[in-house]
């Protein structure tokens, strides 16, 4: 590549993505050419940019001179040939391989041999798009997120035949446009759509097992695990017409990797038209755009006669005793519970039933509490019962653990509660992205933090919890369920076993 300075950017396909990219490019001082096979789409994109820039000027975010200058850099085109002098052309057209390849061929006949041809594809292989190109080295993935001006991260994807200098140029361009670039290999889902599997797929698995309802799982992920949204709220926002095919596509592109196995729950709901917010009904119902939450049962006005906390996990025992003490409750001492005591267990990756059996406890009095995350850091607690737990013990435990005003969700028995299993799957999948060298650990964390709005990058999240604890959850889940989806990534088990951070790269 003789010149990699990108000052004139052509955008083909001026729908939701094309116009967003046009905005940030023009605001960064680039000349932007817009083309779409539908001329109305070009006109609509320009009108959208004009309105958006006017709004930004009204709010005082930019001056009206800036708004006018930015708009003057946006040039609608009536023919693809008008892209001839572009330093780079980015396509954001329909997501079909043969249409994108055809566009690459057309563009190669128009633009300079050293002009970059970038694709905003979210699910196609960049290598595949470059097949048949005369100069495949210049074909690169440039994956933005919707809405582009607000989602400040972009994935730069090197296809197998890509010239690394092209990817380097896009890193610089991204920064010029105020975006944070992350770089990754051409693998299904790239970084963000790959890392995002854990939340939705494991949330669906927990729901499918009847562990808890959609709203309960969401509340746990928000208030206990600290995420902005739970899996069902997120799927309602994206729409199942988008999320379900992505789940199927990534699963199949990884040749039925069990970690990505989708759920029939979304297949059936998609067919039934329960797509989410856009249809007014998804996992929640929406009235005037407002999510309708199911009524929650009041906290039972019950307390156990006494409480005994299992010492099977010294860590869990210490955490629960500290919590109870802060609530003014002194748990029983001794190695065995008294005859009427509520029995509290603190499994990591096991279910309450297995704890009762392994520890020789009376299952009708056993209630498990999730201790993966420190109680001080969480705004909700999760309790879990065995199928034999009596209603009196369940309600007593609920009343007790909610007595300081922190909400409690009681779920049915589950290997890994809800938060443990979802968080551990998120950390495990990110670990395996690092293991496959799809991206560096720091780029994985940056991409997920900015692209999915997680409170921390997934590897930093694993570090904050403790890699050994995440490993214990996964190993126990794998053992108990026999499901290979929980097998720990070598990245995770090596680093956890060596006491290293999950962000550690080899020397
Ligand atoms: P869109 O449907 O809003 O816009 C696509 C535009 O491309 C339409 O205006 C259409 O007329 C035009 N078009 C179709 N075929 C064309 C061709 N052969 N030549 C020129 N123009 C053509 O689609 P959207 O959502 O903007 O997506 C575009 C691309 O960006 C797709 O590859 C999609 O996978 C990807 N993407 C979409 C995201 C999203 O959230 N919508 C996020 C990230 C990537």
Coordinates of C-alpha atoms and ligand atoms in Angstrom, one line a residue:
X1 CA 0.0 0.0 0.0
X2 CA 1.6 3.2 -1.1
X3 CA -0.8 5.6 0.7
X4 CA -2.8 4.9 3.8
X5 CA -3.9 8.3 4.8
X6 CA -7.7 8.2 4.7
X7 CA -9.2 11.6 4.1
X8 CA -12.0 10.8 1.6
X9 CA -14.3 8.0 2.7
X10 CA -17.0 6.5 0.5
X11 CA -19.9 4.8 2.3
X12 CA -22.0 2.4 0.3
X13 CA -25.3 1.5 2.0
X14 CA -26.7 4.5 3.9
X15 CA -29.1 2.7 6.3
X16 CA -28.8 2.7 10.1
X17 CA -25.1 2.0 10.1
X18 CA -23.9 3.8 7.0
X19 CA -25.4 7.1 8.2
X20 CA -24.0 6.8 11.7
X21 CA -20.5 6.1 10.3
X22 CA -20.9 9.1 7.9
X23 CA -21.7 11.3 10.9
X24 CA -18.6 10.5 12.9
X25 CA -16.4 10.6 9.8
X26 CA -17.6 14.0 8.6
X27 CA -17.4 15.4 12.2
X28 CA -13.8 14.2 12.2
X29 CA -13.1 16.3 9.1
X30 CA -13.2 13.6 6.4
X31 CA -14.9 14.1 3.1
X32 CA -17.7 11.6 3.0
X33 CA -19.4 10.3 -0.2
X34 CA -22.7 8.4 0.2
X35 CA -24.1 5.9 -2.2
X36 CA -27.0 3.5 -2.0
X37 CA -28.8 1.5 -4.7
X38 CA -32.0 3.1 -3.3
X39 CA -31.5 6.9 -4.0
X40 CA -34.1 7.7 -1.4
X41 CA -31.9 6.1 1.2
X42 CA -29.1 8.6 0.3
X43 CA -31.5 11.5 0.5
X44 CA -32.8 10.2 3.8
X45 CA -29.3 9.8 5.2
X46 CA -28.3 13.3 4.3
X47 CA -31.5 14.7 5.9
X48 CA -30.8 12.6 9.0
X49 CA -27.3 14.1 9.2
X50 CA -28.6 17.6 8.7
X51 CA -31.2 17.1 11.5
X52 CA -28.8 15.4 13.8
X53 CA -26.1 18.1 13.4
X54 CA -28.8 20.8 13.9
X55 CA -29.9 19.1 17.1
X56 CA -26.3 18.9 18.3
X57 CA -25.9 22.7 17.5
X58 CA -29.1 23.5 19.3
X59 CA -27.9 21.7 22.4
X60 CA -24.6 23.6 22.2
X61 CA -22.6 20.4 21.7
X62 CA -21.1 21.8 18.4
X63 CA -21.2 25.3 16.9
X64 CA -23.6 26.0 14.1
X65 CA -20.6 26.8 11.9
X66 CA -19.2 23.3 12.7
X67 CA -22.6 21.8 11.9
X68 CA -22.7 23.6 8.5
X69 CA -19.0 22.7 7.7
X70 CA -19.6 19.0 8.7
X71 CA -22.7 18.8 6.4
X72 CA -20.8 20.4 3.5
X73 CA -18.3 17.5 3.7
X74 CA -21.1 15.0 3.1
X75 CA -21.6 14.4 -0.6
X76 CA -24.5 12.3 -1.9
X77 CA -23.6 10.3 -5.0
X78 CA -25.9 9.2 -7.8
X79 CA -23.5 6.5 -9.0
X80 CA -20.9 4.2 -7.5
X81 CA -18.4 5.6 -10.0
X82 CA -18.3 8.8 -8.0
X83 CA -16.3 6.9 -5.4
X84 CA -13.3 6.8 -7.8
X85 CA -11.0 9.1 -5.8
X86 CA -11.9 7.8 -2.3
X87 CA -9.0 6.6 -0.1
X88 CA -11.3 4.1 1.4
X89 CA -14.8 2.8 0.7
X90 CA -16.8 1.2 3.5
X91 CA -19.8 -1.0 2.7
X92 CA -22.7 -1.2 5.0
X93 CA -25.1 -2.9 2.7
X94 CA -27.4 -5.9 3.1
X95 CA -25.8 -8.8 5.0
X96 CA -25.4 -11.2 2.1
X97 CA -22.0 -12.7 1.1
X98 CA -22.6 -12.8 -2.7
X99 CA -23.9 -9.2 -2.7
X100 CA -20.9 -8.0 -0.8
X101 CA -18.5 -9.8 -3.0
X102 CA -20.2 -8.4 -6.0
X103 CA -19.8 -4.9 -4.6
X104 CA -16.1 -5.5 -3.9
X105 CA -15.6 -6.5 -7.5
X106 CA -17.5 -3.4 -8.8
X107 CA -15.5 -1.2 -6.5
X108 CA -12.1 -2.6 -7.5
X109 CA -13.0 -1.6 -11.1
X110 CA -13.6 2.0 -9.9
X111 CA -11.2 2.9 -7.0
X112 CA -7.4 3.2 -7.0
X113 CA -5.6 -0.1 -6.5
X114 CA -4.4 1.1 -3.1
X115 CA -7.7 2.3 -1.8
X116 CA -9.0 0.4 1.2
X117 CA -12.2 -1.6 0.9
X118 CA -13.8 -2.1 4.3
X119 CA -16.9 -4.1 5.3
X120 CA -19.1 -3.4 8.3
X121 CA -20.4 -7.0 8.3
X122 CA -21.3 -8.4 11.7
X123 CA -21.6 -12.0 10.8
X124 CA -19.8 -12.8 7.5
X125 CA -16.2 -13.8 7.2
X126 CA -13.9 -11.0 5.9
X127 CA -11.7 -13.6 4.3
X128 CA -14.8 -14.9 2.4
X129 CA -15.7 -11.4 1.3
X130 CA -12.2 -10.9 0.0
X131 CA -12.2 -14.1 -2.1
X132 CA -12.1 -13.2 -5.8
X133 CA -10.8 -9.7 -5.2
X134 CA -7.9 -8.6 -7.4
X135 CA -6.2 -7.0 -4.4
X136 CA -7.5 -8.9 -1.3
X137 CA -4.8 -7.3 0.9
X138 CA -6.9 -4.1 1.1
X139 CA -10.1 -5.8 2.1
X140 CA -10.6 -5.4 5.8
X141 CA -13.4 -5.7 8.4
X142 CA -14.5 -2.5 10.2
X143 CA -17.3 -3.4 12.5
X144 CA -19.2 -0.6 14.2
X145 CA -22.1 -0.9 16.6
X146 CA -25.5 0.7 16.6
X147 CA -26.0 3.6 17.2
X148 CA -22.5 4.5 15.8
X149 CA -22.0 7.9 17.4
X150 CA -22.8 6.6 20.9
X151 CA -21.1 3.2 20.7
X152 CA -17.5 4.3 20.8
X153 CA -15.9 1.0 19.9
X154 CA -15.1 -0.5 16.5
X155 CA -13.6 -3.9 15.7
X156 CA -10.8 -3.9 13.0
X157 CA -10.8 -7.4 11.5
X158 CA -7.8 -8.8 9.5
X159 CA -8.9 -11.3 7.0
X160 CA -6.5 -14.1 6.1
X161 CA -5.3 -12.3 3.0
X162 CA -5.4 -8.9 4.6
X163 CA -2.4 -6.5 4.6
X164 CA -1.7 -5.7 8.3
X165 CA -0.8 -2.1 7.2
X166 CA -4.5 -1.7 6.2
X167 CA -5.7 -2.7 9.7
X168 CA -3.0 -0.4 11.2
X169 CA -4.4 2.5 9.1
X170 CA -7.9 1.8 10.4
X171 CA -6.7 1.9 14.0
X172 CA -5.5 5.4 13.4
X173 CA -8.7 6.4 11.6
X174 CA -10.8 5.1 14.4
X175 CA -9.0 7.3 16.9
X176 CA -9.3 10.3 14.6
X177 CA -13.1 9.7 14.7
X178 CA -13.1 9.5 18.5
X179 CA -13.7 5.8 18.6
X180 CA -11.7 3.1 20.4
X181 CA -10.4 0.4 18.0
X182 CA -9.9 -3.2 18.9
X183 CA -8.2 -5.6 16.6
X184 CA -9.2 -9.2 16.0
X185 CA -8.9 -12.2 13.8
X186 CA -11.5 -13.2 11.3
X187 CA -13.5 -15.6 13.5
X188 CA -17.3 -15.9 13.9
X189 CA -18.7 -13.1 16.0
X190 CA -15.3 -11.3 16.1
X191 CA -15.0 -10.2 19.7
X192 CA -18.2 -8.5 20.9
X193 CA -20.8 -10.8 19.4
X194 CA -18.7 -13.8 20.4
X195 CA -18.2 -12.7 24.0
X196 CA -21.9 -11.7 24.3
X197 CA -22.9 -15.4 24.0
X198 CA -22.5 -16.1 27.7
X199 CA -25.2 -13.8 29.1
X200 CA -28.1 -14.7 26.7
X201 CA -27.4 -18.3 26.2
X202 CA -26.8 -19.2 29.9
X203 CA -29.7 -17.0 30.9
X204 CA -31.9 -19.0 28.5
X205 CA -30.5 -22.3 29.8
X206 CA -31.4 -21.4 33.4
X207 CA -34.9 -20.3 32.3
X208 CA -35.3 -23.5 30.3
X209 CA -34.4 -25.6 33.4
X210 CA -37.2 -23.8 35.2
X211 CA -34.8 -22.3 37.7
X212 CA -36.4 -18.9 37.7
X213 CA -38.7 -16.6 35.6
X214 CA -37.3 -14.2 33.1
X215 CA -37.8 -11.1 35.3
X216 CA -36.2 -12.9 38.2
X217 CA -33.1 -13.8 36.2
X218 CA -32.9 -10.2 34.9
X219 CA -33.2 -8.8 38.4
X220 CA -30.4 -11.1 39.7
X221 CA -28.1 -10.2 36.8
X222 CA -28.7 -6.4 37.4
X223 CA -28.8 -6.1 41.1
X224 CA -26.7 -9.1 42.3
X225 CA -24.2 -9.3 39.5
X226 CA -24.1 -5.6 38.7
X227 CA -24.9 -5.7 34.9
X228 CA -26.8 -2.8 33.4
X229 CA -29.3 -5.3 31.9
X230 CA -30.2 -8.9 32.3
X231 CA -30.4 -11.3 29.3
X232 CA -34.1 -11.1 28.7
X233 CA -34.3 -7.3 28.8
X234 CA -31.3 -7.2 26.4
X235 CA -33.0 -9.7 24.0
X236 CA -36.2 -7.6 24.1
X237 CA -34.2 -4.6 23.2
X238 CA -32.3 -6.2 20.3
X239 CA -35.3 -8.2 19.1
X240 CA -35.4 -11.9 18.7
X241 CA -35.5 -11.5 14.9
X242 CA -31.9 -10.4 15.3
X243 CA -30.7 -12.2 18.4
X244 CA -32.0 -15.7 17.7
X245 CA -30.5 -16.0 14.2
X246 CA -27.2 -14.7 15.6
X247 CA -27.3 -17.4 18.3
X248 CA -27.9 -20.1 15.7
X249 CA -25.3 -18.7 13.3
X250 CA -22.4 -18.5 15.8
X251 CA -23.3 -21.9 17.2
X252 CA -23.1 -23.4 13.7
X253 CA -20.1 -21.5 12.6
X254 CA -18.2 -23.0 15.6
X255 CA -19.5 -26.5 14.6
X256 CA -22.0 -27.0 17.4
X257 CA -19.7 -25.9 20.2
X258 CA -21.8 -26.6 23.3
X259 CA -20.8 -23.3 24.9
X260 CA -22.9 -21.5 22.3
X261 CA -25.9 -24.0 22.1
X262 CA -29.0 -21.8 21.6
X263 CA -32.4 -22.5 23.2
X264 CA -35.7 -23.6 21.7
X265 CA -37.2 -20.9 23.9
X266 CA -36.1 -18.1 21.5
X267 CA -36.8 -20.2 18.4
X268 CA -40.5 -20.7 19.4
X269 CA -40.9 -17.1 20.6
X270 CA -39.5 -15.7 17.4
X271 CA -41.9 -17.8 15.3
X272 CA -44.7 -16.6 17.6
X273 CA -43.8 -13.0 16.9
X274 CA -42.8 -12.2 20.5
X275 CA -39.8 -10.3 19.2
X276 CA -39.4 -7.8 22.0
X277 CA -40.0 -4.0 22.4
X278 CA -40.5 -3.6 18.6
X279 CA -43.7 -5.8 18.7
X280 CA -44.9 -4.6 22.1
X281 CA -44.4 -8.1 23.6
X282 CA -41.3 -10.2 24.1
X283 CA -40.1 -11.6 27.4
X284 CA -42.0 -8.7 28.9
X285 CA -45.1 -6.9 27.7
X286 CA -44.7 -3.2 26.8
X287 CA -47.5 -0.6 27.2
X288 CA -46.7 2.7 25.6
X289 CA -43.1 1.6 25.4
X290 CA -43.0 0.9 29.2
X291 CA -41.9 -2.5 30.3
X292 CA -44.5 -4.3 32.5
X293 CA -43.0 -6.2 35.4
X294 CA -44.8 -9.1 36.9
X295 CA -46.0 -8.6 40.4
X296 CA -43.6 -9.7 43.1
X297 CA -44.7 -11.6 46.1
X298 CA -44.3 -9.8 49.5
X299 CA -41.4 -10.8 51.7
X300 CA -42.7 -13.6 54.0
X301 CA -43.1 -12.5 57.6
X302 CA -41.3 -15.5 58.8
X303 CA -38.0 -16.4 60.6
X304 CA -36.4 -19.7 61.3
X305 CA -36.2 -20.9 64.9
X306 CA -32.4 -21.0 64.6
X307 CA -29.8 -21.0 61.8
X308 CA -26.9 -23.3 61.2
X309 CA -24.3 -22.5 58.5
X310 CA -22.4 -25.3 56.8
X311 CA -18.6 -25.2 57.1
X312 CA -18.1 -27.2 54.0
X313 CA -16.8 -24.0 52.4
X314 CA -14.9 -21.9 55.0
X315 CA -15.2 -18.9 52.7
X316 CA -18.9 -19.2 52.3
X317 CA -19.4 -19.9 56.1
X318 CA -17.4 -16.8 57.0
X319 CA -19.4 -14.6 54.6
X320 CA -22.8 -15.8 55.8
X321 CA -21.9 -15.7 59.5
X322 CA -20.7 -12.1 59.0
X323 CA -23.9 -11.2 57.2
X324 CA -26.1 -12.8 59.8
X325 CA -24.1 -11.1 62.6
X326 CA -24.6 -7.7 61.0
X327 CA -28.3 -8.5 61.0
X328 CA -28.2 -9.2 64.7
X329 CA -28.6 -13.0 64.3
X330 CA -26.2 -15.4 65.9
X331 CA -26.0 -18.7 64.1
X332 CA -25.6 -22.0 65.9
X333 CA -22.1 -23.2 66.6
X334 CA -21.2 -26.9 66.4
X335 CA -20.6 -29.3 63.6
X336 CA -24.2 -30.3 63.1
X337 CA -27.5 -28.4 63.0
X338 CA -30.0 -28.7 65.9
X339 CA -33.2 -30.4 65.2
X340 CA -35.2 -27.3 64.1
X341 CA -32.5 -25.2 62.6
X342 CA -32.6 -23.8 59.1
X343 CA -29.5 -25.3 57.3
X344 CA -27.7 -22.8 55.1
X345 CA -25.2 -24.1 52.5
X346 CA -23.0 -22.0 50.2
X347 CA -22.3 -24.0 47.0
X348 CA -20.1 -22.8 44.1
X349 CA -21.3 -24.5 40.9
X350 CA -23.2 -27.2 42.8
X351 CA -26.9 -27.4 43.5
X352 CA -28.5 -27.4 46.9
X353 CA -29.5 -31.1 46.5
X354 CA -26.0 -32.2 45.9
X355 CA -24.8 -30.2 49.0
X356 CA -27.4 -31.8 51.2
X357 CA -26.4 -35.3 49.9
X358 CA -22.7 -34.8 50.1
X359 CA -22.8 -33.2 53.5
X360 CA -25.4 -35.7 54.9
X361 CA -27.8 -32.8 55.7
X362 CA -31.6 -32.9 56.0
X363 CA -32.7 -31.7 52.5
X364 CA -36.1 -30.5 53.8
X365 CA -34.3 -27.9 55.9
X366 CA -31.6 -26.9 53.4
X367 CA -31.5 -23.5 51.7
X368 CA -28.5 -22.4 49.6
X369 CA -27.3 -18.8 49.3
X370 CA -25.1 -17.5 46.5
X371 CA -21.8 -16.2 47.8
X372 CA -19.8 -15.9 44.6
X373 CA -19.9 -12.1 44.8
X374 CA -19.3 -10.2 48.1
X375 CA -22.5 -9.3 49.9
X376 CA -21.3 -5.7 50.4
X377 CA -21.1 -5.3 46.6
X378 CA -24.5 -6.6 45.7
X379 CA -28.0 -5.2 45.9
X380 CA -29.9 -8.5 45.8
X381 CA -29.4 -11.9 47.3
X382 CA -30.3 -15.3 45.7
X383 CA -31.5 -18.2 47.7
X384 CA -32.1 -21.7 46.3
X385 CA -34.0 -24.6 47.6
X386 CA -33.9 -28.4 47.2
X387 CA -37.0 -30.1 45.9
X388 CA -37.5 -31.3 49.5
X389 CA -37.1 -28.0 51.2
X390 CA -40.2 -27.2 53.2
X391 CA -42.2 -24.1 52.6
X392 CA -41.6 -23.0 56.2
X393 CA -37.8 -23.3 55.9
X394 CA -37.9 -21.5 52.5
X395 CA -40.0 -18.6 53.8
X396 CA -38.0 -18.4 57.0
X397 CA -34.8 -18.1 55.0
X398 CA -36.4 -15.6 52.7
X399 CA -37.6 -13.4 55.6
X400 CA -34.3 -13.7 57.4
X401 CA -32.0 -12.8 54.5
X402 CA -34.3 -9.9 53.5
X403 CA -34.6 -8.6 57.0
X404 CA -32.1 -5.7 56.3
X405 CA -34.1 -4.5 53.3
X406 CA -32.0 -6.1 50.6
X407 CA -34.3 -7.9 48.1
X408 CA -34.1 -11.6 47.9
X409 CA -34.9 -13.9 45.0
X410 CA -35.7 -17.5 45.7
X411 CA -35.0 -19.8 42.8
X412 CA -35.4 -23.5 42.3
X413 CA -32.4 -25.8 42.5
X414 CA -29.7 -25.1 40.0
X415 CA -26.0 -26.0 39.6
X416 CA -24.5 -22.5 39.9
X417 CA -27.6 -20.5 41.0
X418 CA -28.2 -17.8 38.3
X419 CA -25.4 -15.3 38.8
X420 CA -22.7 -17.9 39.3
X421 CA -23.5 -19.8 36.1
X422 CA -24.0 -16.8 33.9
X423 CA -21.0 -14.8 35.2
X424 CA -18.7 -17.9 35.0
X425 CA -19.8 -18.6 31.4
X426 CA -19.1 -15.0 30.4
X427 CA -15.6 -15.2 32.0
X428 CA -15.0 -18.6 30.4
X429 CA -16.0 -17.6 26.9
X430 CA -13.9 -14.5 27.1
X431 CA -11.0 -16.7 28.3
X432 CA -11.4 -18.9 25.3
X433 CA -11.4 -15.9 22.9
X434 CA -8.0 -15.1 24.4
X435 CA -7.0 -18.7 24.2
X436 CA -7.8 -18.8 20.5
X437 CA -5.8 -15.6 20.1
X438 CA -8.7 -14.0 18.4
X439 CA -7.7 -10.8 20.2
X440 CA -5.4 -9.7 23.0
X441 CA -6.9 -9.9 26.6
X442 CA -6.9 -6.1 26.9
X443 CA -8.7 -5.7 23.6
X444 CA -11.3 -8.3 24.6
X445 CA -12.0 -6.4 27.8
X446 CA -12.1 -3.1 26.1
X447 CA -14.4 -4.4 23.3
X448 CA -16.9 -6.0 25.8
X449 CA -16.8 -3.1 28.2
X450 CA -17.6 -0.6 25.5
X451 CA -19.6 -2.8 23.1
X452 CA -21.8 -4.5 25.6
X453 CA -21.7 -2.0 28.4
X454 CA -20.6 -4.6 31.0
X455 CA -19.4 -3.1 34.3
X456 CA -16.0 -4.5 33.6
X457 CA -14.3 -6.4 30.9
X458 CA -15.0 -10.1 31.3
X459 CA -11.4 -11.0 32.1
X460 CA -11.1 -8.2 34.7
X461 CA -14.4 -9.4 36.1
X462 CA -13.0 -12.9 36.4
X463 CA -9.9 -11.4 38.2
X464 CA -12.1 -9.4 40.5
X465 CA -14.1 -12.5 41.6
X466 CA -11.0 -14.6 41.6
X467 CA -10.1 -17.0 38.8
X468 CA -10.0 -19.9 41.2
X469 CA -13.6 -19.4 42.2
X470 CA -14.7 -19.1 38.6
X471 CA -12.8 -22.3 37.8
X472 CA -14.5 -24.1 40.8
X473 CA -17.9 -23.0 39.6
X474 CA -17.3 -24.3 36.1
X475 CA -15.6 -27.6 37.2
X476 CA -18.5 -28.4 39.5
X477 CA -21.1 -27.5 36.9
X478 CA -19.4 -29.6 34.3
X479 CA -19.2 -32.6 36.8
X480 CA -22.8 -32.3 38.0
X481 CA -24.5 -31.7 34.6
X482 CA -22.1 -33.6 32.3
X483 CA -22.5 -30.8 29.9
X484 CA -19.3 -29.9 28.0
X485 CA -20.5 -26.3 27.7
X486 CA -19.1 -25.7 31.2
X487 CA -15.7 -27.2 30.6
X488 CA -13.2 -24.5 31.6
X489 CA -11.1 -22.9 28.9
X490 CA -7.4 -23.8 29.1
X491 CA -6.7 -20.0 29.4
X492 CA -8.8 -19.9 32.6
X493 CA -7.6 -23.2 34.2
X494 CA -3.9 -22.5 33.6
X495 CA -4.0 -19.0 34.9
X496 CA -6.3 -19.9 37.8
X497 CA -4.1 -22.8 38.8
X498 CA -0.9 -20.7 38.6
X499 CA -2.5 -17.9 40.5
X500 CA -2.2 -15.5 37.6
X501 CA -4.5 -12.7 36.3
X502 CA -6.7 -13.6 33.4
X503 CA -5.2 -10.7 31.6
X504 CA -1.8 -12.3 31.6
X505 CA -0.3 -13.0 28.2
X506 CA 2.6 -15.3 27.7
X507 CA 6.1 -13.7 27.5
Ligands
LIG1 P1 -30.0 -1.2 6.6 O1 -31.0 -2.1 6.1 O2 -30.5 -0.1 7.6 O3 -29.3 -0.4 5.4 C1 -28.7 -1.1 4.3 C2 -28.7 -0.2 3.1 O4 -28.0 -0.8 2.1 C3 -30.1 0.1 2.6 O5 -30.3 1.5 2.5 C4 -30.1 -0.6 1.2 O6 -30.8 0.1 0.2 C5 -28.6 -0.6 0.9 N1 -28.2 -1.6 -0.1 C6 -28.5 -2.9 -0.1 N2 -27.8 -3.5 -1.1 C7 -27.0 -2.6 -1.6 C8 -26.1 -2.7 -2.7 N3 -25.8 -3.8 -3.3 N4 -25.4 -1.5 -3.0 C9 -25.7 -0.4 -2.4 N5 -26.6 -0.3 -1.4 C10 -27.2 -1.4 -1.0 O7 -28.9 -2.1 7.3 P2 -27.9 -1.8 8.5 O8 -28.6 -2.2 9.7 O9 -27.4 -0.4 8.4 O10 -26.7 -2.8 8.2 C11 -25.8 -2.7 7.2 C12 -24.6 -3.6 7.4 O11 -24.1 -3.3 8.7 C13 -24.9 -5.1 7.4 O12 -23.8 -5.8 6.9 C14 -25.1 -5.4 8.9 O13 -24.8 -6.7 9.2 C15 -24.0 -4.5 9.5 N6 -24.2 -4.1 10.9 C16 -25.5 -3.8 11.4 C17 -25.6 -3.4 12.7 C18 -27.0 -3.0 13.2 O14 -27.1 -3.0 14.5 N7 -27.9 -2.7 12.4 C19 -24.5 -3.5 13.6 C20 -23.2 -3.8 13.0 C21 -23.2 -4.1 11.7

